[in-house]
mmCIF file of C-alpha atoms in Angstrom:
data_model
loop_
_atom_site.group_PDB
_atom_site.id
_atom_site.type_symbol
_atom_site.label_atom_id
_atom_site.label_comp_id
_atom_site.label_asym_id
_atom_site.label_seq_id
_atom_site.Cartn_x
_atom_site.Cartn_y
_atom_site.Cartn_z
ATOM 1 C CA MET A 17 -19.262 8.167 -4.872
ATOM 2 C CA ARG A 18 -17.198 10.606 -2.821
ATOM 3 C CA ARG A 19 -17.951 10.336 0.885
ATOM 4 C CA ASN A 20 -18.014 13.276 3.262
ATOM 5 C CA LEU A 21 -15.492 12.840 6.077
ATOM 6 C CA ALA A 22 -18.263 13.107 8.661
ATOM 7 C CA SER A 23 -20.111 10.121 7.164
ATOM 8 C CA TRP A 24 -17.085 7.879 6.567
ATOM 9 C CA ASP A 25 -18.558 5.157 8.781
ATOM 10 C CA ALA A 26 -21.895 4.856 6.954
ATOM 11 C CA TYR A 27 -20.945 1.737 4.960
ATOM 12 C CA ASP A 28 -22.341 -1.669 5.850
ATOM 13 C CA ALA A 29 -19.019 -3.499 5.546
ATOM 14 C CA PHE A 30 -15.319 -2.625 5.527
ATOM 15 C CA LEU A 31 -12.378 -4.482 4.006
ATOM 16 C CA PHE A 32 -8.998 -3.580 5.512
ATOM 17 C CA ASP A 33 -5.591 -4.175 3.995
ATOM 18 C CA ILE A 34 -3.053 -5.330 6.590
ATOM 19 C CA ASP A 35 0.540 -4.163 5.952
ATOM 20 C CA GLY A 36 0.825 -0.380 5.949
ATOM 21 C CA THR A 37 -2.875 0.056 6.750
ATOM 22 C CA LEU A 38 -3.521 -1.727 10.040
ATOM 23 C CA LEU A 39 0.036 -2.415 11.122
ATOM 24 C CA THR A 40 3.687 -2.435 10.207
ATOM 25 C CA CYS A 41 6.170 -5.264 10.709
ATOM 26 C CA THR A 42 9.655 -4.123 11.681
ATOM 27 C CA ASP A 43 11.120 -7.610 11.314
ATOM 28 C CA ALA A 44 12.177 -9.325 8.072
ATOM 29 C CA VAL A 45 10.551 -12.722 8.635
ATOM 30 C CA HIS A 46 8.161 -12.466 5.680
ATOM 31 C CA TYR A 47 10.955 -11.205 3.414
ATOM 32 C CA PHE A 48 13.294 -14.058 4.315
ATOM 33 C CA ALA A 49 10.441 -16.512 3.776
ATOM 34 C CA PHE A 50 10.318 -15.337 0.167
ATOM 35 C CA CYS A 51 14.094 -15.669 -0.175
ATOM 36 C CA HIS A 52 13.962 -19.205 1.251
ATOM 37 C CA VAL A 53 11.231 -20.318 -1.146
ATOM 38 C CA LEU A 54 12.807 -18.629 -4.157
ATOM 39 C CA GLU A 55 16.136 -20.350 -3.531
ATOM 40 C CA SER A 56 14.430 -23.726 -3.148
ATOM 41 C CA ILE A 57 12.791 -23.267 -6.560
ATOM 42 C CA ALA A 58 15.628 -21.630 -8.492
ATOM 43 C CA GLY A 59 18.467 -23.593 -6.921
ATOM 44 C CA LYS A 60 20.384 -20.389 -6.235
ATOM 45 C CA PRO A 61 20.039 -17.434 -3.847
ATOM 46 C CA LEU A 62 17.425 -14.909 -4.978
ATOM 47 C CA THR A 63 16.078 -11.722 -3.420
ATOM 48 C CA LEU A 64 13.130 -9.439 -4.151
ATOM 49 C CA GLU A 65 15.310 -6.785 -5.761
ATOM 50 C CA GLY A 66 13.427 -5.262 -8.685
ATOM 51 C CA VAL A 67 10.079 -6.674 -7.545
ATOM 52 C CA THR A 68 7.182 -4.410 -6.554
ATOM 53 C CA ALA A 69 6.029 -5.824 -3.227
ATOM 54 C CA HIS A 70 3.777 -3.050 -1.894
ATOM 55 C CA GLY A 71 0.260 -3.521 -3.240
ATOM 56 C CA ASN A 72 1.183 -6.906 -4.712
ATOM 57 C CA THR A 73 0.090 -10.350 -3.504
ATOM 58 C CA ASP A 74 2.322 -13.036 -2.042
ATOM 59 C CA LEU A 75 1.801 -15.182 -5.137
ATOM 60 C CA GLY A 76 2.320 -12.191 -7.405
ATOM 61 C CA ILE A 77 5.603 -11.401 -5.653
ATOM 62 C CA LEU A 78 6.823 -14.971 -6.137
ATOM 63 C CA ARG A 79 5.778 -14.937 -9.779
ATOM 64 C CA ASP A 80 7.501 -11.620 -10.484
ATOM 65 C CA ALA A 81 10.716 -12.604 -8.691
ATOM 66 C CA LEU A 82 10.941 -15.913 -10.552
ATOM 67 C CA SER A 83 10.195 -14.209 -13.858
ATOM 68 C CA LEU A 84 12.992 -11.681 -13.264
ATOM 69 C CA ALA A 85 15.341 -14.569 -12.490
ATOM 70 C CA GLY A 86 14.415 -16.288 -15.739
ATOM 71 C CA VAL A 87 12.782 -19.300 -14.082
ATOM 72 C CA ARG A 88 10.215 -20.884 -16.389
ATOM 73 C CA GLU A 89 6.654 -20.996 -15.072
ATOM 74 C CA ASP A 90 6.155 -24.636 -15.965
ATOM 75 C CA THR A 91 8.901 -25.566 -13.494
ATOM 76 C CA TRP A 92 7.123 -24.089 -10.475
ATOM 77 C CA ARG A 93 3.405 -23.624 -11.132
ATOM 78 C CA PRO A 94 2.579 -27.323 -10.677
ATOM 79 C CA MET A 95 4.134 -27.055 -7.198
ATOM 80 C CA LEU A 96 2.181 -23.959 -6.150
ATOM 81 C CA PRO A 97 0.262 -25.590 -3.265
ATOM 82 C CA GLN A 98 3.519 -26.894 -1.774
ATOM 83 C CA ILE A 99 5.207 -23.528 -2.376
ATOM 84 C CA GLN A 100 2.441 -21.726 -0.482
ATOM 85 C CA GLU A 101 2.755 -24.140 2.431
ATOM 86 C CA THR A 102 6.541 -23.756 2.521
ATOM 87 C CA LEU A 103 6.207 -19.969 2.613
ATOM 88 C CA CYS A 104 3.674 -20.139 5.440
ATOM 89 C CA GLY A 105 5.671 -22.791 7.286
ATOM 90 C CA PHE A 106 8.796 -20.621 7.295
ATOM 91 C CA VAL A 107 6.878 -17.779 8.949
ATOM 92 C CA ARG A 108 5.041 -20.131 11.310
ATOM 93 C CA LYS A 109 8.329 -21.427 12.713
ATOM 94 C CA ARG A 110 9.380 -17.833 13.388
ATOM 95 C CA GLU A 111 6.039 -16.420 14.490
ATOM 96 C CA SER A 112 7.515 -15.281 17.802
ATOM 97 C CA GLU A 113 9.950 -13.076 15.848
ATOM 98 C CA LEU A 114 7.176 -11.060 14.167
ATOM 99 C CA CYS A 115 7.395 -7.477 15.455
ATOM 100 C CA THR A 116 4.136 -5.678 14.727
ATOM 101 C CA THR A 117 3.174 -2.082 15.462
ATOM 102 C CA ILE A 118 -0.452 -0.979 15.221
ATOM 103 C CA LEU A 119 -0.753 2.184 13.139
ATOM 104 C CA PRO A 120 -2.325 5.438 14.438
ATOM 105 C CA GLY A 121 -6.081 5.431 14.884
ATOM 106 C CA VAL A 122 -6.519 1.786 13.941
ATOM 107 C CA ARG A 123 -7.849 0.410 17.201
ATOM 108 C CA ASP A 124 -10.237 3.336 17.749
ATOM 109 C CA VAL A 125 -11.604 2.931 14.213
ATOM 110 C CA LEU A 126 -12.076 -0.820 14.627
ATOM 111 C CA ASP A 127 -13.716 -0.359 18.032
ATOM 112 C CA HIS A 128 -16.067 2.266 16.616
ATOM 113 C CA LEU A 129 -17.075 0.174 13.604
ATOM 114 C CA THR A 130 -17.550 -2.889 15.789
ATOM 115 C CA GLY A 131 -19.844 -0.841 18.015
ATOM 116 C CA ARG A 132 -21.847 0.147 14.943
ATOM 117 C CA GLU A 133 -22.122 -3.556 14.029
ATOM 118 C CA ALA A 134 -20.439 -3.032 10.680
ATOM 119 C CA VAL A 135 -19.169 -6.230 9.059
ATOM 120 C CA LEU A 136 -15.355 -6.176 9.197
ATOM 121 C CA GLY A 137 -12.999 -8.241 7.068
ATOM 122 C CA VAL A 138 -9.528 -8.060 5.604
ATOM 123 C CA ALA A 139 -8.578 -7.863 1.937
ATOM 124 C CA THR A 140 -4.856 -8.412 1.654
ATOM 125 C CA GLY A 141 -2.046 -9.740 -0.474
ATOM 126 C CA ASN A 142 -0.942 -11.947 2.420
ATOM 127 C CA LEU A 143 -1.527 -15.668 2.357
ATOM 128 C CA GLU A 144 -4.099 -16.554 5.018
ATOM 129 C CA ALA A 145 -1.779 -18.177 7.552
ATOM 130 C CA ILE A 146 0.741 -15.329 7.336
ATOM 131 C CA GLY A 147 -1.860 -12.575 7.529
ATOM 132 C CA GLN A 148 -3.534 -14.192 10.507
ATOM 133 C CA MET A 149 -0.219 -14.522 12.331
ATOM 134 C CA LYS A 150 0.482 -10.808 11.848
ATOM 135 C CA LEU A 151 -2.989 -9.817 13.063
ATOM 136 C CA LYS A 152 -2.742 -12.181 16.022
ATOM 137 C CA ARG A 153 0.644 -10.784 17.061
ATOM 138 C CA ALA A 154 -0.813 -7.264 16.907
ATOM 139 C CA GLY A 155 -3.901 -8.263 18.898
ATOM 140 C CA LEU A 156 -6.247 -7.367 16.022
ATOM 141 C CA LEU A 157 -7.402 -10.730 14.705
ATOM 142 C CA ALA A 158 -10.586 -10.880 16.802
ATOM 143 C CA TYR A 159 -12.014 -7.777 15.112
ATOM 144 C CA PHE A 160 -12.443 -9.530 11.763
ATOM 145 C CA ARG A 161 -15.195 -11.958 10.813
ATOM 146 C CA PHE A 162 -13.615 -13.114 7.558
ATOM 147 C CA GLY A 163 -10.656 -12.579 5.279
ATOM 148 C CA GLY A 164 -9.932 -12.076 1.627
ATOM 149 C CA TRP A 165 -6.493 -13.673 1.302
ATOM 150 C CA SER A 166 -4.181 -14.247 -1.655
ATOM 151 C CA ASN A 167 -4.354 -18.047 -1.490
ATOM 152 C CA GLY A 168 -4.960 -18.999 -5.107
ATOM 153 C CA PHE A 169 -4.953 -15.364 -6.286
ATOM 154 C CA GLU A 170 -2.084 -13.504 -7.945
ATOM 155 C CA ILE A 171 -4.105 -10.402 -8.836
ATOM 156 C CA ARG A 172 -5.202 -8.047 -6.067
ATOM 157 C CA ALA A 173 -8.522 -7.213 -7.723
ATOM 158 C CA HIS A 174 -9.450 -10.902 -7.590
ATOM 159 C CA VAL A 175 -8.735 -10.966 -3.852
ATOM 160 C CA PHE A 176 -10.998 -7.943 -3.370
ATOM 161 C CA ASP A 177 -13.748 -9.524 -5.464
ATOM 162 C CA ALA A 178 -13.728 -12.623 -3.256
ATOM 163 C CA ALA A 179 -13.624 -10.518 -0.075
ATOM 164 C CA ALA A 180 -16.532 -8.329 -1.210
ATOM 165 C CA ALA A 181 -18.598 -11.440 -1.945
ATOM 166 C CA GLN A 182 -17.950 -12.678 1.593
ATOM 167 C CA ALA A 183 -18.874 -9.276 3.017
ATOM 168 C CA ARG A 184 -22.197 -9.262 1.176
ATOM 169 C CA SER A 185 -22.951 -12.817 2.216
ATOM 170 C CA LEU A 186 -22.851 -11.517 5.795
ATOM 171 C CA ALA A 187 -24.179 -7.963 5.437
ATOM 172 C CA GLY A 188 -26.710 -8.503 2.645
ATOM 173 C CA ALA A 189 -26.609 -8.691 -1.132
ATOM 174 C CA GLN A 190 -27.045 -4.928 -1.522
ATOM 175 C CA ALA A 191 -24.656 -3.984 1.279
ATOM 176 C CA SER A 192 -22.336 -1.031 0.720
ATOM 177 C CA VAL A 193 -18.696 -2.093 0.995
ATOM 178 C CA CYS A 194 -15.660 0.124 1.560
ATOM 179 C CA VAL A 195 -11.997 -0.836 1.193
ATOM 180 C CA VAL A 196 -9.339 0.764 3.411
ATOM 181 C CA GLY A 197 -5.826 0.567 1.983
ATOM 182 C CA ASP A 198 -2.465 2.315 1.774
ATOM 183 C CA THR A 199 -1.415 1.819 -1.866
ATOM 184 C CA PRO A 200 -2.633 2.955 -5.291
ATOM 185 C CA ALA A 201 -3.018 -0.767 -6.040
ATOM 186 C CA ASP A 202 -5.627 -1.015 -3.268
ATOM 187 C CA ILE A 203 -7.534 1.890 -4.778
ATOM 188 C CA ARG A 204 -7.396 0.447 -8.305
ATOM 189 C CA ALA A 205 -8.468 -2.999 -7.112
ATOM 190 C CA ALA A 206 -11.399 -1.491 -5.228
ATOM 191 C CA ARG A 207 -12.496 0.500 -8.280
ATOM 192 C CA GLU A 208 -12.259 -2.565 -10.529
ATOM 193 C CA ASN A 209 -14.811 -4.184 -8.247
ATOM 194 C CA GLY A 210 -17.074 -1.149 -7.947
ATOM 195 C CA LEU A 211 -16.165 -0.630 -4.294
ATOM 196 C CA ASN A 212 -15.704 2.577 -2.347
ATOM 197 C CA VAL A 213 -12.240 3.109 -0.936
ATOM 198 C CA ILE A 214 -10.429 5.115 1.733
ATOM 199 C CA GLY A 215 -6.741 5.729 1.071
ATOM 200 C CA VAL A 216 -4.486 6.101 4.099
ATOM 201 C CA ALA A 217 -0.885 7.307 3.776
ATOM 202 C CA THR A 218 0.643 5.142 6.502
ATOM 203 C CA GLY A 219 2.595 2.940 4.086
ATOM 204 C CA ILE A 220 5.285 3.936 1.588
ATOM 205 C CA TYR A 221 3.016 6.213 -0.472
ATOM 206 C CA ASN A 222 2.334 9.772 0.605
ATOM 207 C CA ARG A 223 -1.066 11.428 0.576
ATOM 208 C CA ASP A 224 -0.542 13.148 -2.778
ATOM 209 C CA GLU A 225 0.389 9.858 -4.445
ATOM 210 C CA LEU A 226 -2.730 8.205 -3.067
ATOM 211 C CA ALA A 227 -4.939 11.171 -3.938
ATOM 212 C CA ALA A 228 -3.838 10.876 -7.571
ATOM 213 C CA ALA A 229 -5.566 7.471 -7.665
ATOM 214 C CA GLN A 230 -8.818 9.196 -6.612
ATOM 215 C CA PRO A 231 -10.069 7.359 -3.523
ATOM 216 C CA ASP A 232 -13.330 8.482 -1.931
ATOM 217 C CA LEU A 233 -11.354 9.761 1.052
ATOM 218 C CA CYS A 234 -7.612 10.298 1.396
ATOM 219 C CA LEU A 235 -6.026 10.535 4.841
ATOM 220 C CA ASN A 236 -2.612 10.895 6.412
ATOM 221 C CA SER A 237 -3.657 8.268 8.961
ATOM 222 C CA LEU A 238 -6.810 6.663 10.292
ATOM 223 C CA ALA A 239 -6.465 8.931 13.327
ATOM 224 C CA GLU A 240 -7.950 11.702 11.146
ATOM 225 C CA LEU A 241 -11.335 9.971 11.016
ATOM 226 C CA PRO A 242 -13.869 11.597 13.359
ATOM 227 C CA ILE A 243 -15.073 9.203 16.055
ATOM 228 C CA PRO A 244 -17.697 10.189 18.649
ATOM 229 C CA ALA A 245 -16.228 10.484 22.126
ATOM 230 C CA HIS A 246 -18.842 8.119 23.581
ATOM 231 C CA SER A 247 -17.755 5.439 21.109
ATOM 232 C CA THR A 248 -14.158 5.635 22.324
ATOM 233 C CA ARG A 249 -15.206 5.663 25.989
ATOM 234 C CA ASN A 250 -17.381 2.589 25.526
ATOM 235 C CA ALA A 251 -14.576 0.709 23.788
ATOM 236 C CA HIS A 252 -12.072 1.579 26.505
ATOM 237 C CA ALA A 253 -14.543 0.428 29.159
ATOM 238 C CA LEU A 254 -14.993 -2.912 27.409
ATOM 239 C CA ARG A 255 -11.225 -3.450 27.218
ATOM 240 C CA ALA A 256 -10.634 -2.433 30.845
#
């Protein structure tokens, strides 16, 4: 169902992607974590060249990179729990190096939805520990009651399915759920799960590219969403 811009906030629950939607990371810690893990598996230096990272999951990125390098799945899949921990551990040791920037309109939107008592969660390709570190560094973690992470999931639609189930366990079985994401993959994953979706062109895809995937709303940034002035004033007063 297409949503009028004025009623964008009428959903019971929202699932936010992280990278390119809520924030950007100007460091390369996550990237080098992949390179470290890939080399430990393949026994030679590997990069993410040729791998689609945006809109993918951490496990999907690892799978695709190893496939491109010709590494057989049966040599690494049995070690997947250890691989996930190694990836997270690399970032954890360098957490202080994470350089996050909150994207336009994000904090006002989260404050407004929190004031409306909407259920807020994340639905992301990040592994849980990595996603939480990014949100913590940006000062956004406290907004979210739960997370749909890629631990155990290679396919984004499966992450969204799990996140939507968590949202409805909190907001009610018939709750309306809306995804907010910055890639066509977010829009497709939302549609596969029967979810509404707002596309926001603050990642690598422009508005026209997102609009082609037919989200319910398509924005240049979350700053375009109308928020009542009293909502913003109340949020600023609480943070003061």
